[in-house]
Amino acid sequence: MNTLQPVEQNKRIQIVDVLRGIAILGILLVNMAHFSYPDVYLSMVGKENFFTEQWNTADHVVRVLLDIFIQMKFILLFSLLFGFGMVVMMERVIEKNRRFVPVYIRRLLALLLFGAIHAFLIWDGDILMDYALLGFVLLLFRKAKARTLVIWAILFYTLFALPFVLSSFGTAAQPGMEEWQQSMEGEAKQALEVYGNGSFMDIAEQRIHDRMMYMSMNGMLSGPLLYFYSSLPYFSMFLIGAAMAKARILHKPEEKRNVLKRIWILGFMIGVPANLLFGLKGQEICLLIGAPFMMLFYITSITYLFNKTRMKKLLLPFSAVGKTAFTNYLMQSIIGTLIFYNYGFGLYGKVNPFNGFLLTIGIFAIQMVISHFWVKRFAFGPFEWIWRMITYLKPQPFLKKS
């Protein structure tokens, strides 16, 4: 039969589901700050500000550990898996002698719609809109060989990082920086007031305001070229993921040991020291350089451990979260906003990093349990199911076949 269907459960690559599930945990660890206080605005004010001065030692320790081990690494991993998924889907569609581009465009348009709803009606920190828009550019690289994709990824990432590397040698304060920081402090205080005490409509207006600020900062409102440039770290990982899929590195890792070993060494030698410098010294250029290497170190380490029987048993529960990653990502936003915004429990600005870390572990533990039982009974997560019906333009089975 040439009927297009999503990937069957028994044909999924288990390690990819595990990596995706771990990425969802890492994303929640970072996003918890944005759920619970205006971290984006405060990061532009500076690490020492009116909000962080109330933190205790445990809060600062958690913040440093998150900076070293989590910050940026897992959104890059999620981006890599997005590119990986495009190639897997393309190969499957071509096997059925069908045209890939129309199917994938429908998939991206549906993702863009989900992202817009998420960004403007639920939580302003959405990444789905960016993935959908960048996915159209990724289509241009779909026929490239793995080596070519890696070369493009390195060029794009270097192009993005180079200005930051050069500027890091300068010590002079930028003109207008003090005024900008004062403006961001005002934005932070406004967000604390509205999300913590405002009405439902006040919060809706603030969410739209914050989303538009985010879109302005990443160049989305300034034209496609500037937006694409600001998104190069994500897009570069799209290309690395597509290259890994074409090279079959995660399909049969036991046959790619030498490649994985070289990637592991490179990731460890560059990623660990660079991220330590970022976490302990606050040198942001070290994060930009070190994050993708640390991410590759994580991928290769997890892949190696997954092939060990005892470790596989510990890692396998993450696969259920990975199979329903789209639903879990959206549910994290729904749960987070209900906990912190005033139309829910109203804890915005009242939960510092240490307690936020504990809350993150609790939320994710619940998601793991629910996902485990869900994938036993249902073919897809609820949002995955809707997404696939739009992609394939036909009803999809919801319950698993007995």
PDB file of C-alpha atoms in Angstrom, residues 96-393:
ATOM      1  CA  LYS A  96       5.770   5.251  -0.598  1.00  0.00           C
ATOM      2  CA  ASN A  97       6.459   6.961  -3.966  1.00  0.00           C
ATOM      3  CA  ARG A  98       4.714  10.109  -2.779  1.00  0.00           C
ATOM      4  CA  ARG A  99       5.725  13.769  -2.962  1.00  0.00           C
ATOM      5  CA  PHE A 100       7.368  14.888   0.248  1.00  0.00           C
ATOM      6  CA  VAL A 101       7.259  18.687  -0.034  1.00  0.00           C
ATOM      7  CA  PRO A 102       3.442  19.140   0.008  1.00  0.00           C
ATOM      8  CA  VAL A 103       3.146  16.833   3.031  1.00  0.00           C
ATOM      9  CA  TYR A 104       5.887  18.633   4.917  1.00  0.00           C
ATOM     10  CA  ILE A 105       4.508  22.071   4.085  1.00  0.00           C
ATOM     11  CA  ARG A 106       1.167  21.055   5.605  1.00  0.00           C
ATOM     12  CA  ARG A 107       3.061  19.832   8.665  1.00  0.00           C
ATOM     13  CA  LEU A 108       4.861  23.168   9.002  1.00  0.00           C
ATOM     14  CA  LEU A 109       1.702  25.232   8.486  1.00  0.00           C
ATOM     15  CA  ALA A 110      -0.059  23.224  11.207  1.00  0.00           C
ATOM     16  CA  LEU A 111       2.938  23.741  13.496  1.00  0.00           C
ATOM     17  CA  LEU A 112       2.852  27.474  12.774  1.00  0.00           C
ATOM     18  CA  LEU A 113      -0.825  27.576  13.743  1.00  0.00           C
ATOM     19  CA  PHE A 114      -0.157  25.669  16.968  1.00  0.00           C
ATOM     20  CA  GLY A 115       2.745  27.988  17.685  1.00  0.00           C
ATOM     21  CA  ALA A 116       0.698  31.158  17.173  1.00  0.00           C
ATOM     22  CA  ILE A 117      -2.037  29.887  19.503  1.00  0.00           C
ATOM     23  CA  HIS A 118       0.573  28.881  22.058  1.00  0.00           C
ATOM     24  CA  ALA A 119       2.509  32.176  21.848  1.00  0.00           C
ATOM     25  CA  PHE A 120      -0.404  34.597  22.009  1.00  0.00           C
ATOM     26  CA  LEU A 121      -3.014  32.698  24.039  1.00  0.00           C
ATOM     27  CA  ILE A 122      -0.991  30.551  26.459  1.00  0.00           C
ATOM     28  CA  TRP A 123       2.677  31.538  26.932  1.00  0.00           C
ATOM     29  CA  ASP A 124       4.861  34.076  25.168  1.00  0.00           C
ATOM     30  CA  GLY A 125       8.047  31.947  25.225  1.00  0.00           C
ATOM     31  CA  ASP A 126       6.911  29.704  22.350  1.00  0.00           C
ATOM     32  CA  ILE A 127       9.518  28.116  20.056  1.00  0.00           C
ATOM     33  CA  LEU A 128       7.105  26.360  17.678  1.00  0.00           C
ATOM     34  CA  MET A 129       6.575  29.400  15.448  1.00  0.00           C
ATOM     35  CA  ASP A 130      10.325  29.672  14.962  1.00  0.00           C
ATOM     36  CA  TYR A 131      10.640  25.989  14.133  1.00  0.00           C
ATOM     37  CA  ALA A 132       7.815  26.202  11.600  1.00  0.00           C
ATOM     38  CA  LEU A 133       9.256  29.244   9.827  1.00  0.00           C
ATOM     39  CA  LEU A 134      12.803  27.874   9.811  1.00  0.00           C
ATOM     40  CA  GLY A 135      11.436  24.538   8.601  1.00  0.00           C
ATOM     41  CA  PHE A 136      10.592  26.126   5.248  1.00  0.00           C
ATOM     42  CA  VAL A 137      14.264  27.059   4.844  1.00  0.00           C
ATOM     43  CA  LEU A 138      15.312  23.565   5.926  1.00  0.00           C
ATOM     44  CA  LEU A 139      13.384  22.188   2.958  1.00  0.00           C
ATOM     45  CA  LEU A 140      15.954  23.806   0.661  1.00  0.00           C
ATOM     46  CA  PHE A 141      18.620  21.520   2.146  1.00  0.00           C
ATOM     47  CA  ARG A 142      16.631  18.289   2.034  1.00  0.00           C
ATOM     48  CA  LYS A 143      18.665  16.764  -0.836  1.00  0.00           C
ATOM     49  CA  ALA A 144      22.091  17.735   0.503  1.00  0.00           C
ATOM     50  CA  LYS A 145      24.523  15.032   1.583  1.00  0.00           C
ATOM     51  CA  ALA A 146      25.449  14.592   5.237  1.00  0.00           C
ATOM     52  CA  ARG A 147      28.920  16.133   4.808  1.00  0.00           C
ATOM     53  CA  THR A 148      27.469  19.136   2.991  1.00  0.00           C
ATOM     54  CA  LEU A 149      24.916  19.676   5.761  1.00  0.00           C
ATOM     55  CA  VAL A 150      27.651  19.640   8.420  1.00  0.00           C
ATOM     56  CA  ILE A 151      29.725  22.179   6.460  1.00  0.00           C
ATOM     57  CA  TRP A 152      26.723  24.504   6.105  1.00  0.00           C
ATOM     58  CA  ALA A 153      25.933  24.111   9.820  1.00  0.00           C
ATOM     59  CA  ILE A 154      29.477  25.077  10.812  1.00  0.00           C
ATOM     60  CA  LEU A 155      29.467  28.063   8.450  1.00  0.00           C
ATOM     61  CA  PHE A 156      26.096  29.315   9.700  1.00  0.00           C
ATOM     62  CA  TYR A 157      26.988  28.911  13.371  1.00  0.00           C
ATOM     63  CA  THR A 158      30.360  30.609  12.858  1.00  0.00           C
ATOM     64  CA  LEU A 159      28.664  33.461  11.009  1.00  0.00           C
ATOM     65  CA  PHE A 160      26.373  33.973  14.005  1.00  0.00           C
ATOM     66  CA  ALA A 161      29.071  33.612  16.669  1.00  0.00           C
ATOM     67  CA  LEU A 162      31.856  35.648  15.064  1.00  0.00           C
ATOM     68  CA  PRO A 163      30.474  39.135  15.906  1.00  0.00           C
ATOM     69  CA  PHE A 164      30.012  38.059  19.539  1.00  0.00           C
ATOM     70  CA  VAL A 165      33.572  36.708  19.650  1.00  0.00           C
ATOM     71  CA  LEU A 166      34.968  39.963  18.267  1.00  0.00           C
ATOM     72  CA  SER A 167      32.860  42.129  20.567  1.00  0.00           C
ATOM     73  CA  SER A 168      33.993  40.123  23.598  1.00  0.00           C
ATOM     74  CA  PHE A 169      37.481  41.646  23.216  1.00  0.00           C
ATOM     75  CA  GLY A 170      36.078  45.142  23.717  1.00  0.00           C
ATOM     76  CA  THR A 171      35.592  46.557  27.198  1.00  0.00           C
ATOM     77  CA  ALA A 172      33.939  49.894  26.473  1.00  0.00           C
ATOM     78  CA  ALA A 173      30.298  50.215  27.459  1.00  0.00           C
ATOM     79  CA  GLN A 174      27.917  50.459  24.544  1.00  0.00           C
ATOM     80  CA  PRO A 175      26.152  53.826  24.069  1.00  0.00           C
ATOM     81  CA  GLY A 176      22.705  53.886  25.606  1.00  0.00           C
ATOM     82  CA  MET A 177      23.290  50.681  27.620  1.00  0.00           C
ATOM     83  CA  GLU A 178      22.300  52.282  30.938  1.00  0.00           C
ATOM     84  CA  GLU A 179      19.042  53.606  29.473  1.00  0.00           C
ATOM     85  CA  TRP A 180      18.333  50.180  27.931  1.00  0.00           C
ATOM     86  CA  GLN A 181      18.878  48.433  31.261  1.00  0.00           C
ATOM     87  CA  GLN A 182      16.570  50.881  33.015  1.00  0.00           C
ATOM     88  CA  SER A 183      13.935  50.219  30.363  1.00  0.00           C
ATOM     89  CA  MET A 184      14.273  46.447  30.846  1.00  0.00           C
ATOM     90  CA  GLU A 185      14.011  46.862  34.621  1.00  0.00           C
ATOM     91  CA  GLY A 186      10.747  48.728  34.087  1.00  0.00           C
ATOM     92  CA  GLU A 187       9.491  45.925  31.816  1.00  0.00           C
ATOM     93  CA  ALA A 188      10.402  43.351  34.479  1.00  0.00           C
ATOM     94  CA  LYS A 189       8.552  45.213  37.224  1.00  0.00           C
ATOM     95  CA  GLN A 190       5.497  45.612  34.999  1.00  0.00           C
ATOM     96  CA  ALA A 191       5.485  41.871  34.211  1.00  0.00           C
ATOM     97  CA  LEU A 192       5.775  41.025  37.919  1.00  0.00           C
ATOM     98  CA  GLU A 193       2.781  43.210  38.712  1.00  0.00           C
ATOM     99  CA  VAL A 194       0.525  42.091  35.862  1.00  0.00           C
ATOM    100  CA  TYR A 195       1.198  38.331  35.902  1.00  0.00           C
ATOM    101  CA  GLY A 196       1.155  38.246  39.688  1.00  0.00           C
ATOM    102  CA  ASN A 197      -1.878  40.462  40.350  1.00  0.00           C
ATOM    103  CA  GLY A 198      -3.612  41.321  37.066  1.00  0.00           C
ATOM    104  CA  SER A 199      -6.957  40.187  35.680  1.00  0.00           C
ATOM    105  CA  PHE A 200      -7.279  37.613  32.922  1.00  0.00           C
ATOM    106  CA  MET A 201      -7.473  40.385  30.300  1.00  0.00           C
ATOM    107  CA  ASP A 202      -4.542  42.258  31.826  1.00  0.00           C
ATOM    108  CA  ILE A 203      -2.458  39.093  31.608  1.00  0.00           C
ATOM    109  CA  ALA A 204      -3.569  38.480  28.016  1.00  0.00           C
ATOM    110  CA  GLU A 205      -2.458  41.991  27.039  1.00  0.00           C
ATOM    111  CA  GLN A 206       0.870  41.553  28.849  1.00  0.00           C
ATOM    112  CA  ARG A 207       1.451  38.219  27.113  1.00  0.00           C
ATOM    113  CA  ILE A 208       0.929  39.797  23.699  1.00  0.00           C
ATOM    114  CA  HIS A 209       3.193  42.697  24.677  1.00  0.00           C
ATOM    115  CA  ASP A 210       5.948  40.313  25.818  1.00  0.00           C
ATOM    116  CA  ARG A 211       5.601  38.165  22.707  1.00  0.00           C
ATOM    117  CA  MET A 212       5.926  41.195  20.455  1.00  0.00           C
ATOM    118  CA  MET A 213       9.001  42.271  22.438  1.00  0.00           C
ATOM    119  CA  TYR A 214      10.495  38.816  21.925  1.00  0.00           C
ATOM    120  CA  MET A 215       9.718  38.915  18.201  1.00  0.00           C
ATOM    121  CA  SER A 216      11.322  42.340  17.977  1.00  0.00           C
ATOM    122  CA  MET A 217      14.457  41.175  19.803  1.00  0.00           C
ATOM    123  CA  ASN A 218      14.971  38.144  17.553  1.00  0.00           C
ATOM    124  CA  GLY A 219      14.447  40.173  14.389  1.00  0.00           C
ATOM    125  CA  MET A 220      11.108  38.656  13.368  1.00  0.00           C
ATOM    126  CA  LEU A 221       9.564  42.111  12.970  1.00  0.00           C
ATOM    127  CA  SER A 222      12.595  43.588  11.202  1.00  0.00           C
ATOM    128  CA  GLY A 223      12.631  41.431   8.077  1.00  0.00           C
ATOM    129  CA  PRO A 224      13.329  37.835   7.086  1.00  0.00           C
ATOM    130  CA  LEU A 225      17.120  38.192   6.757  1.00  0.00           C
ATOM    131  CA  LEU A 226      17.658  39.596  10.252  1.00  0.00           C
ATOM    132  CA  TYR A 227      15.253  37.043  11.694  1.00  0.00           C
ATOM    133  CA  PHE A 228      17.050  34.178   9.947  1.00  0.00           C
ATOM    134  CA  TYR A 229      20.395  35.487  11.195  1.00  0.00           C
ATOM    135  CA  SER A 230      19.198  35.647  14.803  1.00  0.00           C
ATOM    136  CA  SER A 231      17.888  32.070  14.467  1.00  0.00           C
ATOM    137  CA  LEU A 232      21.099  30.583  13.040  1.00  0.00           C
ATOM    138  CA  PRO A 233      21.952  28.587  16.203  1.00  0.00           C
ATOM    139  CA  TYR A 234      18.660  26.681  15.918  1.00  0.00           C
ATOM    140  CA  PHE A 235      18.916  26.307  12.161  1.00  0.00           C
ATOM    141  CA  SER A 236      22.501  25.070  12.366  1.00  0.00           C
ATOM    142  CA  MET A 237      21.305  22.300  14.677  1.00  0.00           C
ATOM    143  CA  PHE A 238      18.515  21.479  12.206  1.00  0.00           C
ATOM    144  CA  LEU A 239      21.262  20.790   9.670  1.00  0.00           C
ATOM    145  CA  ILE A 240      23.373  18.735  12.098  1.00  0.00           C
ATOM    146  CA  GLY A 241      20.321  16.623  12.928  1.00  0.00           C
ATOM    147  CA  ALA A 242      19.532  16.111   9.249  1.00  0.00           C
ATOM    148  CA  ALA A 243      23.161  15.095   8.661  1.00  0.00           C
ATOM    149  CA  MET A 244      23.043  12.576  11.523  1.00  0.00           C
ATOM    150  CA  ALA A 245      19.871  11.054  10.062  1.00  0.00           C
ATOM    151  CA  LYS A 246      21.403  10.787   6.588  1.00  0.00           C
ATOM    152  CA  ALA A 247      24.584   9.258   8.018  1.00  0.00           C
ATOM    153  CA  ARG A 248      22.449   6.782  10.048  1.00  0.00           C
ATOM    154  CA  ILE A 249      24.419   7.605  13.198  1.00  0.00           C
ATOM    155  CA  LEU A 250      21.508   7.025  15.575  1.00  0.00           C
ATOM    156  CA  HIS A 251      19.797   4.324  13.529  1.00  0.00           C
ATOM    157  CA  LYS A 252      22.526   1.773  14.330  1.00  0.00           C
ATOM    158  CA  PRO A 253      24.963   3.408  16.744  1.00  0.00           C
ATOM    159  CA  GLU A 254      26.869   0.164  17.291  1.00  0.00           C
ATOM    160  CA  GLU A 255      28.061   0.456  13.671  1.00  0.00           C
ATOM    161  CA  LYS A 256      29.092   4.103  14.139  1.00  0.00           C
ATOM    162  CA  ARG A 257      31.218   3.733  17.264  1.00  0.00           C
ATOM    163  CA  ASN A 258      34.266   5.488  15.832  1.00  0.00           C
ATOM    164  CA  VAL A 259      32.246   8.484  14.679  1.00  0.00           C
ATOM    165  CA  LEU A 260      30.410   8.698  18.001  1.00  0.00           C
ATOM    166  CA  LYS A 261      33.698   8.407  19.902  1.00  0.00           C
ATOM    167  CA  ARG A 262      35.237  11.308  17.967  1.00  0.00           C
ATOM    168  CA  ILE A 263      32.136  13.428  18.557  1.00  0.00           C
ATOM    169  CA  TRP A 264      32.210  12.523  22.275  1.00  0.00           C
ATOM    170  CA  ILE A 265      35.854  13.573  22.659  1.00  0.00           C
ATOM    171  CA  LEU A 266      35.286  16.848  20.793  1.00  0.00           C
ATOM    172  CA  GLY A 267      32.146  17.580  22.807  1.00  0.00           C
ATOM    173  CA  PHE A 268      33.890  16.888  26.111  1.00  0.00           C
ATOM    174  CA  MET A 269      37.127  18.749  25.373  1.00  0.00           C
ATOM    175  CA  ILE A 270      35.370  21.936  24.213  1.00  0.00           C
ATOM    176  CA  GLY A 271      31.927  21.766  25.791  1.00  0.00           C
ATOM    177  CA  VAL A 272      32.811  21.105  29.430  1.00  0.00           C
ATOM    178  CA  PRO A 273      35.476  23.811  29.974  1.00  0.00           C
ATOM    179  CA  ALA A 274      33.588  26.423  27.946  1.00  0.00           C
ATOM    180  CA  ASN A 275      30.388  25.931  29.911  1.00  0.00           C
ATOM    181  CA  LEU A 276      32.252  25.930  33.210  1.00  0.00           C
ATOM    182  CA  LEU A 277      33.700  29.317  32.272  1.00  0.00           C
ATOM    183  CA  PHE A 278      30.227  30.579  31.442  1.00  0.00           C
ATOM    184  CA  GLY A 279      28.680  29.336  34.670  1.00  0.00           C
ATOM    185  CA  LEU A 280      31.489  30.468  36.978  1.00  0.00           C
ATOM    186  CA  LYS A 281      32.725  33.604  35.223  1.00  0.00           C
ATOM    187  CA  GLY A 282      29.608  34.722  33.343  1.00  0.00           C
ATOM    188  CA  GLN A 283      31.397  34.946  29.981  1.00  0.00           C
ATOM    189  CA  GLU A 284      28.467  34.597  27.589  1.00  0.00           C
ATOM    190  CA  ILE A 285      30.631  33.956  24.543  1.00  0.00           C
ATOM    191  CA  CYS A 286      31.696  30.728  26.275  1.00  0.00           C
ATOM    192  CA  LEU A 287      28.043  29.620  26.328  1.00  0.00           C
ATOM    193  CA  LEU A 288      27.653  30.340  22.635  1.00  0.00           C
ATOM    194  CA  ILE A 289      30.763  28.318  21.816  1.00  0.00           C
ATOM    195  CA  GLY A 290      30.350  25.597  24.410  1.00  0.00           C
ATOM    196  CA  ALA A 291      26.622  24.813  24.299  1.00  0.00           C
ATOM    197  CA  PRO A 292      26.544  22.898  20.969  1.00  0.00           C
ATOM    198  CA  PHE A 293      29.611  20.864  21.963  1.00  0.00           C
ATOM    199  CA  MET A 294      28.138  20.029  25.370  1.00  0.00           C
ATOM    200  CA  MET A 295      24.923  19.037  23.607  1.00  0.00           C
ATOM    201  CA  LEU A 296      26.854  16.650  21.331  1.00  0.00           C
ATOM    202  CA  PHE A 297      28.643  15.288  24.403  1.00  0.00           C
ATOM    203  CA  TYR A 298      25.239  14.570  25.959  1.00  0.00           C
ATOM    204  CA  ILE A 299      23.926  12.849  22.816  1.00  0.00           C
ATOM    205  CA  THR A 300      26.920  10.537  22.474  1.00  0.00           C
ATOM    206  CA  SER A 301      27.061   9.761  26.207  1.00  0.00           C
ATOM    207  CA  ILE A 302      23.347   8.907  26.360  1.00  0.00           C
ATOM    208  CA  THR A 303      23.590   6.826  23.187  1.00  0.00           C
ATOM    209  CA  TYR A 304      26.522   4.877  24.643  1.00  0.00           C
ATOM    210  CA  LEU A 305      24.754   4.308  27.967  1.00  0.00           C
ATOM    211  CA  PHE A 306      21.536   3.279  26.207  1.00  0.00           C
ATOM    212  CA  ASN A 307      23.363   0.304  24.722  1.00  0.00           C
ATOM    213  CA  LYS A 308      24.204  -0.948  28.216  1.00  0.00           C
ATOM    214  CA  THR A 309      21.446  -3.179  29.593  1.00  0.00           C
ATOM    215  CA  ARG A 310      21.289  -1.693  33.088  1.00  0.00           C
ATOM    216  CA  MET A 311      21.399   1.911  31.916  1.00  0.00           C
ATOM    217  CA  LYS A 312      18.866   1.223  29.192  1.00  0.00           C
ATOM    218  CA  LYS A 313      16.309   0.297  31.868  1.00  0.00           C
ATOM    219  CA  LEU A 314      16.911   3.662  33.563  1.00  0.00           C
ATOM    220  CA  LEU A 315      16.753   5.680  30.340  1.00  0.00           C
ATOM    221  CA  LEU A 316      13.856   3.890  28.633  1.00  0.00           C
ATOM    222  CA  PRO A 317      11.122   5.688  30.660  1.00  0.00           C
ATOM    223  CA  PHE A 318      12.150   8.920  28.909  1.00  0.00           C
ATOM    224  CA  SER A 319      11.035   7.405  25.584  1.00  0.00           C
ATOM    225  CA  ALA A 320       7.346   7.659  26.533  1.00  0.00           C
ATOM    226  CA  VAL A 321       7.805  11.404  27.113  1.00  0.00           C
ATOM    227  CA  GLY A 322       9.678  11.619  23.810  1.00  0.00           C
ATOM    228  CA  LYS A 323       6.892   9.878  21.889  1.00  0.00           C
ATOM    229  CA  THR A 324       4.459  12.501  23.199  1.00  0.00           C
ATOM    230  CA  ALA A 325       6.942  15.406  23.238  1.00  0.00           C
ATOM    231  CA  PHE A 326       4.673  17.844  21.404  1.00  0.00           C
ATOM    232  CA  THR A 327       1.854  17.314  23.904  1.00  0.00           C
ATOM    233  CA  ASN A 328       4.220  17.418  26.879  1.00  0.00           C
ATOM    234  CA  TYR A 329       5.816  20.665  25.691  1.00  0.00           C
ATOM    235  CA  LEU A 330       2.424  22.365  25.362  1.00  0.00           C
ATOM    236  CA  MET A 331       1.181  20.934  28.656  1.00  0.00           C
ATOM    237  CA  GLN A 332       4.230  22.319  30.456  1.00  0.00           C
ATOM    238  CA  SER A 333       3.150  25.800  29.340  1.00  0.00           C
ATOM    239  CA  ILE A 334      -0.454  25.240  30.402  1.00  0.00           C
ATOM    240  CA  ILE A 335       0.596  23.869  33.801  1.00  0.00           C
ATOM    241  CA  GLY A 336       3.275  26.523  34.310  1.00  0.00           C
ATOM    242  CA  THR A 337       1.004  29.468  33.573  1.00  0.00           C
ATOM    243  CA  LEU A 338      -1.766  28.033  35.760  1.00  0.00           C
ATOM    244  CA  ILE A 339       0.651  27.713  38.660  1.00  0.00           C
ATOM    245  CA  PHE A 340       2.199  31.166  38.351  1.00  0.00           C
ATOM    246  CA  TYR A 341      -0.289  33.549  36.704  1.00  0.00           C
ATOM    247  CA  ASN A 342      -2.919  35.299  38.787  1.00  0.00           C
ATOM    248  CA  TYR A 343      -5.820  33.521  37.032  1.00  0.00           C
ATOM    249  CA  GLY A 344      -4.338  30.321  38.526  1.00  0.00           C
ATOM    250  CA  PHE A 345      -2.426  30.056  41.795  1.00  0.00           C
ATOM    251  CA  GLY A 346      -0.782  33.464  41.404  1.00  0.00           C
ATOM    252  CA  LEU A 347       2.766  32.465  42.386  1.00  0.00           C
ATOM    253  CA  TYR A 348       4.498  34.653  39.798  1.00  0.00           C
ATOM    254  CA  GLY A 349       7.625  36.223  41.282  1.00  0.00           C
ATOM    255  CA  LYS A 350       7.256  34.191  44.478  1.00  0.00           C
ATOM    256  CA  VAL A 351       9.172  31.024  43.535  1.00  0.00           C
ATOM    257  CA  ASN A 352      12.962  31.317  43.406  1.00  0.00           C
ATOM    258  CA  PRO A 353      15.317  28.971  41.474  1.00  0.00           C
ATOM    259  CA  PHE A 354      15.795  26.270  44.138  1.00  0.00           C
ATOM    260  CA  ASN A 355      12.060  25.754  44.690  1.00  0.00           C
ATOM    261  CA  GLY A 356      11.543  26.149  40.949  1.00  0.00           C
ATOM    262  CA  PHE A 357      13.966  23.273  40.392  1.00  0.00           C
ATOM    263  CA  LEU A 358      12.033  21.056  42.813  1.00  0.00           C
ATOM    264  CA  LEU A 359       8.773  22.018  41.128  1.00  0.00           C
ATOM    265  CA  THR A 360      10.262  21.158  37.732  1.00  0.00           C
ATOM    266  CA  ILE A 361      11.229  17.678  38.887  1.00  0.00           C
ATOM    267  CA  GLY A 362       7.729  17.166  40.304  1.00  0.00           C
ATOM    268  CA  ILE A 363       5.966  18.273  37.111  1.00  0.00           C
ATOM    269  CA  PHE A 364       8.211  16.163  34.906  1.00  0.00           C
ATOM    270  CA  ALA A 365       7.813  13.090  37.139  1.00  0.00           C
ATOM    271  CA  ILE A 366       4.042  13.379  36.707  1.00  0.00           C
ATOM    272  CA  GLN A 367       4.475  13.756  32.949  1.00  0.00           C
ATOM    273  CA  MET A 368       6.640  10.627  32.863  1.00  0.00           C
ATOM    274  CA  VAL A 369       4.014   8.580  34.677  1.00  0.00           C
ATOM    275  CA  ILE A 370       1.128   9.860  32.538  1.00  0.00           C
ATOM    276  CA  SER A 371       3.133   9.408  29.316  1.00  0.00           C
ATOM    277  CA  HIS A 372       4.047   5.836  30.299  1.00  0.00           C
ATOM    278  CA  PHE A 373       0.419   4.802  30.685  1.00  0.00           C
ATOM    279  CA  TRP A 374      -0.714   6.909  27.730  1.00  0.00           C
ATOM    280  CA  VAL A 375       1.556   5.273  25.127  1.00  0.00           C
ATOM    281  CA  LYS A 376       0.401   1.843  26.269  1.00  0.00           C
ATOM    282  CA  ARG A 377      -3.166   2.626  25.265  1.00  0.00           C
ATOM    283  CA  PHE A 378      -2.987   5.324  22.611  1.00  0.00           C
ATOM    284  CA  ALA A 379      -1.141   5.521  19.307  1.00  0.00           C
ATOM    285  CA  PHE A 380      -0.230   9.202  19.740  1.00  0.00           C
ATOM    286  CA  GLY A 381      -0.407  12.045  22.200  1.00  0.00           C
ATOM    287  CA  PRO A 382      -3.575  14.153  21.756  1.00  0.00           C
ATOM    288  CA  PHE A 383      -1.790  17.093  20.098  1.00  0.00           C
ATOM    289  CA  GLU A 384       0.361  14.748  17.994  1.00  0.00           C
ATOM    290  CA  TRP A 385      -2.844  13.106  16.799  1.00  0.00           C
ATOM    291  CA  ILE A 386      -4.345  16.417  15.633  1.00  0.00           C
ATOM    292  CA  TRP A 387      -1.052  17.450  14.032  1.00  0.00           C
ATOM    293  CA  ARG A 388      -0.829  14.206  12.075  1.00  0.00           C
ATOM    294  CA  MET A 389      -4.396  14.398  10.823  1.00  0.00           C
ATOM    295  CA  ILE A 390      -3.659  17.839   9.350  1.00  0.00           C
ATOM    296  CA  THR A 391      -0.355  16.604   7.909  1.00  0.00           C
ATOM    297  CA  TYR A 392      -1.750  13.520   6.217  1.00  0.00           C
ATOM    298  CA  LEU A 393      -5.251  14.900   5.467  1.00  0.00           C
TER     299      LEU A 393
END
